[in-house]
mmCIF file with all atom_site columns, C-alpha atoms in Angstrom:
data_model
loop_
_atom_site.group_PDB
_atom_site.id
_atom_site.type_symbol
_atom_site.label_atom_id
_atom_site.label_alt_id
_atom_site.label_comp_id
_atom_site.label_asym_id
_atom_site.label_entity_id
_atom_site.label_seq_id
_atom_site.pdbx_PDB_ins_code
_atom_site.Cartn_x
_atom_site.Cartn_y
_atom_site.Cartn_z
_atom_site.occupancy
_atom_site.B_iso_or_equiv
_atom_site.pdbx_formal_charge
_atom_site.auth_seq_id
_atom_site.auth_comp_id
_atom_site.auth_asym_id
_atom_site.auth_atom_id
_atom_site.pdbx_PDB_model_num
ATOM 1   C CA . MET A 1 1   ? -18.324 -10.044 -18.421 1.00 0.00 ? 1   MET A CA 1
ATOM 2   C CA . ASN A 1 2   ? -17.183 -10.440 -14.825 1.00 0.00 ? 2   ASN A CA 1
ATOM 3   C CA . ILE A 1 3   ? -14.190 -12.397 -13.575 1.00 0.00 ? 3   ILE A CA 1
ATOM 4   C CA . PRO A 1 4   ? -15.216 -12.956 -9.946  1.00 0.00 ? 4   PRO A CA 1
ATOM 5   C CA . TYR A 1 5   ? -12.909 -13.358 -6.976  1.00 0.00 ? 5   TYR A CA 1
ATOM 6   C CA . GLY A 1 6   ? -11.722 -16.973 -6.678  1.00 0.00 ? 6   GLY A CA 1
ATOM 7   C CA . ASP A 1 7   ? -12.488 -17.773 -10.332 1.00 0.00 ? 7   ASP A CA 1
ATOM 8   C CA . GLU A 1 8   ? -10.040 -20.222 -11.951 1.00 0.00 ? 8   GLU A CA 1
ATOM 9   C CA . ARG A 1 9   ? -9.157  -17.589 -14.578 1.00 0.00 ? 9   ARG A CA 1
ATOM 10  C CA . CYS A 1 10  ? -7.766  -15.360 -11.803 1.00 0.00 ? 10  CYS A CA 1
ATOM 11  C CA . LYS A 1 11  ? -5.316  -18.105 -10.918 1.00 0.00 ? 11  LYS A CA 1
ATOM 12  C CA . LYS A 1 12  ? -3.409  -17.690 -14.188 1.00 0.00 ? 12  LYS A CA 1
ATOM 13  C CA . PHE A 1 13  ? -1.855  -14.419 -13.061 1.00 0.00 ? 13  PHE A CA 1
ATOM 14  C CA . VAL A 1 14  ? 1.544   -14.329 -11.366 1.00 0.00 ? 14  VAL A CA 1
ATOM 15  C CA . THR A 1 15  ? 2.025   -11.302 -9.120  1.00 0.00 ? 15  THR A CA 1
ATOM 16  C CA . ASN A 1 16  ? 4.181   -9.947  -6.349  1.00 0.00 ? 16  ASN A CA 1
ATOM 17  C CA . VAL A 1 17  ? 2.858   -9.547  -2.820  1.00 0.00 ? 17  VAL A CA 1
ATOM 18  C CA . GLY A 1 18  ? 2.564   -5.866  -1.993  1.00 0.00 ? 18  GLY A CA 1
ATOM 19  C CA . LEU A 1 19  ? 2.272   -5.077  1.702   1.00 0.00 ? 19  LEU A CA 1
ATOM 20  C CA . ILE A 1 20  ? 0.611   -1.678  1.847   1.00 0.00 ? 20  ILE A CA 1
ATOM 21  C CA . THR A 1 21  ? 1.241   0.302   5.015   1.00 0.00 ? 21  THR A CA 1
ATOM 22  C CA . SER A 1 22  ? -0.716  3.390   5.989   1.00 0.00 ? 22  SER A CA 1
ATOM 23  C CA . ASN A 1 23  ? -1.514  5.591   8.969   1.00 0.00 ? 23  ASN A CA 1
ATOM 24  C CA . GLY A 1 24  ? -4.713  7.524   9.506   1.00 0.00 ? 24  GLY A CA 1
ATOM 25  C CA . PRO A 1 25  ? -8.159  7.225   11.093  1.00 0.00 ? 25  PRO A CA 1
ATOM 26  C CA . ASN A 1 26  ? -7.610  3.461   11.491  1.00 0.00 ? 26  ASN A CA 1
ATOM 27  C CA . GLY A 1 27  ? -4.135  3.897   13.011  1.00 0.00 ? 27  GLY A CA 1
ATOM 28  C CA . GLN A 1 28  ? -0.981  2.290   11.652  1.00 0.00 ? 28  GLN A CA 1
ATOM 29  C CA . ASN A 1 29  ? -2.165  -0.482  9.338   1.00 0.00 ? 29  ASN A CA 1
ATOM 30  C CA . ILE A 1 30  ? -0.873  -3.070  6.897   1.00 0.00 ? 30  ILE A CA 1
ATOM 31  C CA . MET A 1 31  ? -2.674  -5.039  4.220   1.00 0.00 ? 31  MET A CA 1
ATOM 32  C CA . ALA A 1 32  ? -1.639  -7.492  1.515   1.00 0.00 ? 32  ALA A CA 1
ATOM 33  C CA . CYS A 1 33  ? -2.278  -6.207  -2.003  1.00 0.00 ? 33  CYS A CA 1
ATOM 34  C CA . GLU A 1 34  ? -1.875  -8.435  -5.019  1.00 0.00 ? 34  GLU A CA 1
ATOM 35  C CA . TRP A 1 35  ? -2.427  -5.569  -7.463  1.00 0.00 ? 35  TRP A CA 1
ATOM 36  C CA . THR A 1 36  ? 0.727   -3.510  -6.951  1.00 0.00 ? 36  THR A CA 1
ATOM 37  C CA . HIS A 1 37  ? 2.442   -2.125  -10.047 1.00 0.00 ? 37  HIS A CA 1
ATOM 38  C CA . HIS A 1 38  ? 5.394   0.081   -10.956 1.00 0.00 ? 38  HIS A CA 1
ATOM 39  C CA . ILE A 1 39  ? 3.935   2.276   -13.712 1.00 0.00 ? 39  ILE A CA 1
ATOM 40  C CA . SER A 1 40  ? 6.490   5.038   -14.424 1.00 0.00 ? 40  SER A CA 1
ATOM 41  C CA . TYR A 1 41  ? 10.264  5.504   -14.155 1.00 0.00 ? 41  TYR A CA 1
ATOM 42  C CA . GLU A 1 42  ? 10.349  9.326   -14.221 1.00 0.00 ? 42  GLU A CA 1
ATOM 43  C CA . PRO A 1 43  ? 8.726   10.263  -11.982 1.00 0.00 ? 43  PRO A CA 1
ATOM 44  C CA . GLY A 1 44  ? 8.679   6.978   -10.100 1.00 0.00 ? 44  GLY A CA 1
ATOM 45  C CA . LEU A 1 45  ? 4.992   6.069   -9.868  1.00 0.00 ? 45  LEU A CA 1
ATOM 46  C CA . ILE A 1 46  ? 3.414   3.073   -8.164  1.00 0.00 ? 46  ILE A CA 1
ATOM 47  C CA . ALA A 1 47  ? -0.229  1.988   -8.569  1.00 0.00 ? 47  ALA A CA 1
ATOM 48  C CA . ILE A 1 48  ? -2.172  -0.056  -6.054  1.00 0.00 ? 48  ILE A CA 1
ATOM 49  C CA . CYS A 1 49  ? -5.755  -1.231  -6.454  1.00 0.00 ? 49  CYS A CA 1
ATOM 50  C CA . LEU A 1 50  ? -7.825  -1.482  -3.275  1.00 0.00 ? 50  LEU A CA 1
ATOM 51  C CA . ASP A 1 51  ? -11.383 -2.250  -2.254  1.00 0.00 ? 51  ASP A CA 1
ATOM 52  C CA . PRO A 1 52  ? -13.193 1.036   -1.465  1.00 0.00 ? 52  PRO A CA 1
ATOM 53  C CA . ASP A 1 53  ? -14.287 -0.329  1.938   1.00 0.00 ? 53  ASP A CA 1
ATOM 54  C CA . HIS A 1 54  ? -10.824 -1.260  3.262   1.00 0.00 ? 54  HIS A CA 1
ATOM 55  C CA . ALA A 1 55  ? -9.342  0.500   6.299   1.00 0.00 ? 55  ALA A CA 1
ATOM 56  C CA . THR A 1 56  ? -6.230  1.210   4.217   1.00 0.00 ? 56  THR A CA 1
ATOM 57  C CA . THR A 1 57  ? -8.362  2.989   1.602   1.00 0.00 ? 57  THR A CA 1
ATOM 58  C CA . GLU A 1 58  ? -9.782  5.265   4.308   1.00 0.00 ? 58  GLU A CA 1
ATOM 59  C CA . ASN A 1 59  ? -6.291  5.941   5.697   1.00 0.00 ? 59  ASN A CA 1
ATOM 60  C CA . ILE A 1 60  ? -4.881  6.854   2.270   1.00 0.00 ? 60  ILE A CA 1
ATOM 61  C CA . LYS A 1 61  ? -7.815  9.100   1.385   1.00 0.00 ? 61  LYS A CA 1
ATOM 62  C CA . LYS A 1 62  ? -7.366  11.003  4.651   1.00 0.00 ? 62  LYS A CA 1
ATOM 63  C CA . THR A 1 63  ? -3.540  11.342  4.753   1.00 0.00 ? 63  THR A CA 1
ATOM 64  C CA . LYS A 1 64  ? -2.622  11.218  1.050   1.00 0.00 ? 64  LYS A CA 1
ATOM 65  C CA . GLU A 1 65  ? 0.336   8.910   1.748   1.00 0.00 ? 65  GLU A CA 1
ATOM 66  C CA . PHE A 1 66  ? 1.181   5.213   1.945   1.00 0.00 ? 66  PHE A CA 1
ATOM 67  C CA . ALA A 1 67  ? 4.050   2.800   1.507   1.00 0.00 ? 67  ALA A CA 1
ATOM 68  C CA . VAL A 1 68  ? 4.436   -0.245  -0.701  1.00 0.00 ? 68  VAL A CA 1
ATOM 69  C CA . ASN A 1 69  ? 6.588   -3.008  0.754   1.00 0.00 ? 69  ASN A CA 1
ATOM 70  C CA . ILE A 1 70  ? 7.266   -5.904  -1.619  1.00 0.00 ? 70  ILE A CA 1
ATOM 71  C CA . ALA A 1 71  ? 7.173   -9.049  0.531   1.00 0.00 ? 71  ALA A CA 1
ATOM 72  C CA . ALA A 1 72  ? 10.395  -11.039 0.622   1.00 0.00 ? 72  ALA A CA 1
ATOM 73  C CA . LEU A 1 73  ? 11.018  -14.724 1.122   1.00 0.00 ? 73  LEU A CA 1
ATOM 74  C CA . GLY A 1 74  ? 10.222  -15.587 4.723   1.00 0.00 ? 74  GLY A CA 1
ATOM 75  C CA . GLN A 1 75  ? 7.398   -13.048 4.926   1.00 0.00 ? 75  GLN A CA 1
ATOM 76  C CA . ASN A 1 76  ? 4.580   -15.371 3.885   1.00 0.00 ? 76  ASN A CA 1
ATOM 77  C CA . ILE A 1 77  ? 3.163   -15.456 7.436   1.00 0.00 ? 77  ILE A CA 1
ATOM 78  C CA . LEU A 1 78  ? 3.355   -11.660 7.599   1.00 0.00 ? 78  LEU A CA 1
ATOM 79  C CA . SER A 1 79  ? 1.487   -11.477 4.290   1.00 0.00 ? 79  SER A CA 1
ATOM 80  C CA . SER A 1 80  ? -1.152  -13.969 5.420   1.00 0.00 ? 80  SER A CA 1
ATOM 81  C CA . VAL A 1 81  ? -1.871  -12.029 8.634   1.00 0.00 ? 81  VAL A CA 1
ATOM 82  C CA . ALA A 1 82  ? -1.919  -8.709  6.749   1.00 0.00 ? 82  ALA A CA 1
ATOM 83  C CA . GLY A 1 83  ? -4.280  -10.084 4.090   1.00 0.00 ? 83  GLY A CA 1
ATOM 84  C CA . SER A 1 84  ? -6.639  -12.136 6.240   1.00 0.00 ? 84  SER A CA 1
ATOM 85  C CA . ASN A 1 85  ? -7.710  -9.547  8.793   1.00 0.00 ? 85  ASN A CA 1
ATOM 86  C CA . CYS A 1 86  ? -9.487  -6.200  8.760   1.00 0.00 ? 86  CYS A CA 1
ATOM 87  C CA . GLY A 1 87  ? -7.588  -3.171  10.079  1.00 0.00 ? 87  GLY A CA 1
ATOM 88  C CA . ARG A 1 88  ? -10.756 -1.854  11.725  1.00 0.00 ? 88  ARG A CA 1
ATOM 89  C CA . GLU A 1 89  ? -11.082 -5.033  13.789  1.00 0.00 ? 89  GLU A CA 1
ATOM 90  C CA . VAL A 1 90  ? -7.469  -6.113  14.444  1.00 0.00 ? 90  VAL A CA 1
ATOM 91  C CA . ASP A 1 91  ? -4.301  -4.208  15.273  1.00 0.00 ? 91  ASP A CA 1
ATOM 92  C CA . LYS A 1 92  ? -2.315  -6.152  12.689  1.00 0.00 ? 92  LYS A CA 1
ATOM 93  C CA . ILE A 1 93  ? 0.905   -4.245  13.395  1.00 0.00 ? 93  ILE A CA 1
ATOM 94  C CA . ALA A 1 94  ? 0.799   -5.251  17.096  1.00 0.00 ? 94  ALA A CA 1
ATOM 95  C CA . ALA A 1 95  ? -0.032  -8.869  16.189  1.00 0.00 ? 95  ALA A CA 1
ATOM 96  C CA . LEU A 1 96  ? 2.819   -9.021  13.676  1.00 0.00 ? 96  LEU A CA 1
ATOM 97  C CA . LYS A 1 97  ? 5.279   -7.500  16.159  1.00 0.00 ? 97  LYS A CA 1
ATOM 98  C CA . GLU A 1 98  ? 4.291   -10.184 18.664  1.00 0.00 ? 98  GLU A CA 1
ATOM 99  C CA . LEU A 1 99  ? 4.946   -12.779 15.950  1.00 0.00 ? 99  LEU A CA 1
ATOM 100 C CA . GLY A 1 100 ? 8.485   -11.402 15.618  1.00 0.00 ? 100 GLY A CA 1
ATOM 101 C CA . PHE A 1 101 ? 8.187   -9.089  12.594  1.00 0.00 ? 101 PHE A CA 1
ATOM 102 C CA . THR A 1 102 ? 9.698   -5.618  12.803  1.00 0.00 ? 102 THR A CA 1
ATOM 103 C CA . PHE A 1 103 ? 8.850   -2.249  11.304  1.00 0.00 ? 103 PHE A CA 1
ATOM 104 C CA . TYR A 1 104 ? 10.581  1.111   11.030  1.00 0.00 ? 104 TYR A CA 1
ATOM 105 C CA . THR A 1 105 ? 9.323   4.660   10.580  1.00 0.00 ? 105 THR A CA 1
ATOM 106 C CA . GLY A 1 106 ? 9.473   6.195   7.140   1.00 0.00 ? 106 GLY A CA 1
ATOM 107 C CA . LYS A 1 107 ? 11.852  9.059   6.344   1.00 0.00 ? 107 LYS A CA 1
ATOM 108 C CA . LYS A 1 108 ? 9.378   11.041  4.224   1.00 0.00 ? 108 LYS A CA 1
ATOM 109 C CA . THR A 1 109 ? 5.987   9.838   5.524   1.00 0.00 ? 109 THR A CA 1
ATOM 110 C CA . LYS A 1 110 ? 4.290   9.005   8.811   1.00 0.00 ? 110 LYS A CA 1
ATOM 111 C CA . VAL A 1 111 ? 3.747   5.353   7.889   1.00 0.00 ? 111 VAL A CA 1
ATOM 112 C CA . LEU A 1 112 ? 5.595   2.311   9.139   1.00 0.00 ? 112 LEU A CA 1
ATOM 113 C CA . LEU A 1 113 ? 7.607   0.206   6.692   1.00 0.00 ? 113 LEU A CA 1
ATOM 114 C CA . VAL A 1 114 ? 8.259   -3.531  6.777   1.00 0.00 ? 114 VAL A CA 1
ATOM 115 C CA . ASP A 1 115 ? 11.758  -4.364  7.917   1.00 0.00 ? 115 ASP A CA 1
ATOM 116 C CA . ASN A 1 116 ? 13.594  -6.752  5.548   1.00 0.00 ? 116 ASN A CA 1
ATOM 117 C CA . ALA A 1 117 ? 11.073  -6.396  2.705   1.00 0.00 ? 117 ALA A CA 1
ATOM 118 C CA . ALA A 1 118 ? 12.478  -7.013  -0.783  1.00 0.00 ? 118 ALA A CA 1
ATOM 119 C CA . LEU A 1 119 ? 11.733  -3.345  -1.505  1.00 0.00 ? 119 LEU A CA 1
ATOM 120 C CA . SER A 1 120 ? 10.004  -0.563  0.435   1.00 0.00 ? 120 SER A CA 1
ATOM 121 C CA . ILE A 1 121 ? 8.726   2.602   -1.237  1.00 0.00 ? 121 ILE A CA 1
ATOM 122 C CA . GLU A 1 122 ? 7.256   5.594   0.577   1.00 0.00 ? 122 GLU A CA 1
ATOM 123 C CA . CYS A 1 123 ? 4.656   7.316   -1.604  1.00 0.00 ? 123 CYS A CA 1
ATOM 124 C CA . LYS A 1 124 ? 2.624   10.501  -1.682  1.00 0.00 ? 124 LYS A CA 1
ATOM 125 C CA . LEU A 1 125 ? -0.763  10.132  -3.337  1.00 0.00 ? 125 LEU A CA 1
ATOM 126 C CA . VAL A 1 126 ? -0.971  11.919  -6.695  1.00 0.00 ? 126 VAL A CA 1
ATOM 127 C CA . LYS A 1 127 ? -4.196  10.469  -8.086  1.00 0.00 ? 127 LYS A CA 1
ATOM 128 C CA . SER A 1 128 ? -7.052  8.149   -7.236  1.00 0.00 ? 128 SER A CA 1
ATOM 129 C CA . ILE A 1 129 ? -9.212  6.577   -9.923  1.00 0.00 ? 129 ILE A CA 1
ATOM 130 C CA . PRO A 1 130 ? -12.366 4.519   -9.302  1.00 0.00 ? 130 PRO A CA 1
ATOM 131 C CA . LEU A 1 131 ? -12.109 1.443   -11.549 1.00 0.00 ? 131 LEU A CA 1
ATOM 132 C CA . GLY A 1 132 ? -14.874 -1.163  -11.438 1.00 0.00 ? 132 GLY A CA 1
ATOM 133 C CA . ASP A 1 133 ? -15.161 -2.509  -7.906  1.00 0.00 ? 133 ASP A CA 1
ATOM 134 C CA . HIS A 1 134 ? -11.765 -1.106  -6.810  1.00 0.00 ? 134 HIS A CA 1
ATOM 135 C CA . ILE A 1 135 ? -9.960  2.230   -6.494  1.00 0.00 ? 135 ILE A CA 1
ATOM 136 C CA . MET A 1 136 ? -6.546  2.693   -8.063  1.00 0.00 ? 136 MET A CA 1
ATOM 137 C CA . PHE A 1 137 ? -4.269  4.891   -5.991  1.00 0.00 ? 137 PHE A CA 1
ATOM 138 C CA . ILE A 1 138 ? -1.232  6.253   -7.800  1.00 0.00 ? 138 ILE A CA 1
ATOM 139 C CA . GLY A 1 139 ? 1.628   7.301   -5.577  1.00 0.00 ? 139 GLY A CA 1
ATOM 140 C CA . GLU A 1 140 ? 4.846   9.097   -6.377  1.00 0.00 ? 140 GLU A CA 1
ATOM 141 C CA . ALA A 1 141 ? 7.934   7.517   -4.822  1.00 0.00 ? 141 ALA A CA 1
ATOM 142 C CA . LEU A 1 142 ? 9.505   9.743   -2.168  1.00 0.00 ? 142 LEU A CA 1
ATOM 143 C CA . ALA A 1 143 ? 12.063  7.324   -0.697  1.00 0.00 ? 143 ALA A CA 1
ATOM 144 C CA . THR A 1 144 ? 13.042  3.693   -1.243  1.00 0.00 ? 144 THR A CA 1
ATOM 145 C CA . LYS A 1 145 ? 14.946  1.016   0.599   1.00 0.00 ? 145 LYS A CA 1
ATOM 146 C CA . MET A 1 146 ? 16.010  -2.193  -1.107  1.00 0.00 ? 146 MET A CA 1
ATOM 147 C CA . GLY A 1 147 ? 16.322  -5.398  0.887   1.00 0.00 ? 147 GLY A CA 1
ATOM 148 C CA . GLU A 1 148 ? 18.642  -8.320  0.260   1.00 0.00 ? 148 GLU A CA 1
ATOM 149 C CA . LYS A 1 149 ? 16.099  -11.133 -0.176  1.00 0.00 ? 149 LYS A CA 1
ATOM 150 C CA . GLU A 1 150 ? 14.243  -11.943 -3.369  1.00 0.00 ? 150 GLU A CA 1
ATOM 151 C CA . PRO A 1 151 ? 10.544  -11.111 -3.579  1.00 0.00 ? 151 PRO A CA 1
ATOM 152 C CA . LEU A 1 152 ? 7.781   -13.553 -2.847  1.00 0.00 ? 152 LEU A CA 1
ATOM 153 C CA . ALA A 1 153 ? 5.594   -14.470 -5.829  1.00 0.00 ? 153 ALA A CA 1
ATOM 154 C CA . LEU A 1 154 ? 1.882   -15.267 -5.725  1.00 0.00 ? 154 LEU A CA 1
ATOM 155 C CA . HIS A 1 155 ? 0.255   -17.656 -8.188  1.00 0.00 ? 155 HIS A CA 1
ATOM 156 C CA . ALA A 1 156 ? -2.950  -19.705 -7.962  1.00 0.00 ? 156 ALA A CA 1
ATOM 157 C CA . GLY A 1 157 ? -3.492  -18.560 -4.366  1.00 0.00 ? 157 GLY A CA 1
ATOM 158 C CA . LYS A 1 158 ? -0.109  -19.896 -3.213  1.00 0.00 ? 158 LYS A CA 1
ATOM 159 C CA . TYR A 1 159 ? 3.232   -18.293 -2.383  1.00 0.00 ? 159 TYR A CA 1
ATOM 160 C CA . TRP A 1 160 ? 6.189   -19.220 -4.586  1.00 0.00 ? 160 TRP A CA 1
ATOM 161 C CA . LYS A 1 161 ? 9.941   -18.845 -4.572  1.00 0.00 ? 161 LYS A CA 1
ATOM 162 C CA . LEU A 1 162 ? 11.445  -18.035 -7.946  1.00 0.00 ? 162 LEU A CA 1
ATOM 163 C CA . GLU A 1 163 ? 13.791  -20.937 -8.587  1.00 0.00 ? 163 GLU A CA 1
ATOM 164 C CA . THR A 1 164 ? 15.037  -21.019 -12.144 1.00 0.00 ? 164 THR A CA 1
ATOM 165 C CA . SER A 1 165 ? 15.837  -18.202 -14.513 1.00 0.00 ? 165 SER A CA 1
ATOM 166 C CA . ILE A 1 166 ? 15.131  -18.993 -18.145 1.00 0.00 ? 166 ILE A CA 1
ATOM 167 C CA . ALA A 1 167 ? 18.039  -17.928 -20.326 1.00 0.00 ? 167 ALA A CA 1
ATOM 168 C CA . LYS A 1 168 ? 17.590  -15.550 -23.221 1.00 0.00 ? 168 LYS A CA 1
ATOM 169 C CA . PRO A 1 169 ? 18.346  -17.013 -26.653 1.00 0.00 ? 169 PRO A CA 1
ATOM 170 C CA . GLU A 1 170 ? 22.005  -17.207 -27.665 1.00 0.00 ? 170 GLU A CA 1
ATOM 171 C CA . GLN A 1 171 ? 23.416  -14.485 -29.923 1.00 0.00 ? 171 GLN A CA 1
ATOM 172 C CA . LYS A 1 172 ? 23.117  -16.630 -33.067 1.00 0.00 ? 172 LYS A CA 1
ATOM 173 C CA . GLU A 1 173 ? 19.374  -17.065 -32.434 1.00 0.00 ? 173 GLU A CA 1
ATOM 174 C CA . LEU A 1 174 ? 18.961  -13.379 -31.578 1.00 0.00 ? 174 LEU A CA 1
ATOM 175 C CA . ASP A 1 175 ? 20.625  -12.462 -34.896 1.00 0.00 ? 175 ASP A CA 1
ATOM 176 C CA . ARG A 1 176 ? 18.292  -14.833 -36.793 1.00 0.00 ? 176 ARG A CA 1
ATOM 177 C CA . ILE A 1 177 ? 15.227  -13.321 -35.049 1.00 0.00 ? 177 ILE A CA 1
ATOM 178 C CA . SER A 1 178 ? 16.463  -9.780  -35.753 1.00 0.00 ? 178 SER A CA 1
ATOM 179 C CA . ALA A 1 179 ? 16.875  -10.577 -39.473 1.00 0.00 ? 179 ALA A CA 1
ATOM 180 C CA . ILE A 1 180 ? 13.301  -11.940 -39.676 1.00 0.00 ? 180 ILE A CA 1
ATOM 181 C CA . VAL A 1 181 ? 11.862  -8.926  -37.853 1.00 0.00 ? 181 VAL A CA 1
ATOM 182 C CA . LYS A 1 182 ? 13.849  -6.546  -40.129 1.00 0.00 ? 182 LYS A CA 1
ATOM 183 C CA . LYS A 1 183 ? 12.535  -8.412  -43.205 1.00 0.00 ? 183 LYS A CA 1
ATOM 184 C CA . HIS A 1 184 ? 8.973   -7.666  -42.034 1.00 0.00 ? 184 HIS A CA 1
ATOM 185 C CA . SER A 1 185 ? 9.618   -4.030  -41.126 1.00 0.00 ? 185 SER A CA 1
ATOM 186 C CA . LYS A 1 186 ? 6.882   -1.633  -42.232 1.00 0.00 ? 186 LYS A CA 1
ATOM 187 C CA . LYS A 1 187 ? 9.528   1.011   -42.973 1.00 0.00 ? 187 LYS A CA 1
ATOM 188 C CA . LYS A 1 188 ? 11.474  0.156   -46.091 1.00 0.00 ? 188 LYS A CA 1
#
């Protein structure tokens, strides 16, 4: 069964907005990537899923490096430009600089990073896996820089600001839950 792009079922996911930066045959490039995941603590591994035909895919395959920049509040325009244009047809970095966004050079890679992102992670490629109609690139974190703003969220094709934290249950309720779970333990 397929779940095609734009399908209402796709709109039930809540994700971050990964801004993937790369440098290679298509020059310095940036793209918006909804499928960006932290998958291991030790070593720090990040997975991104990209269309095989994207300019960023070609850059990563050639150079074996990329950066993941988690978009922060106030970077929705940056994300829209990065996600709505092809890096083979538009110099998105130059357009974004003209719009007032800034970038800096990585410490461990030759890619640009997004200034004031919620989090920026320079990665070296450790594995690529074809999966369905995308390729998953797994990168090992080489250097990170944490920003001060909270990350942008994406849900139902719209950007969101996280407003309200939902509190965990109070200790009395946690104790009650723990007792029920212990009662149903498979180890007696």
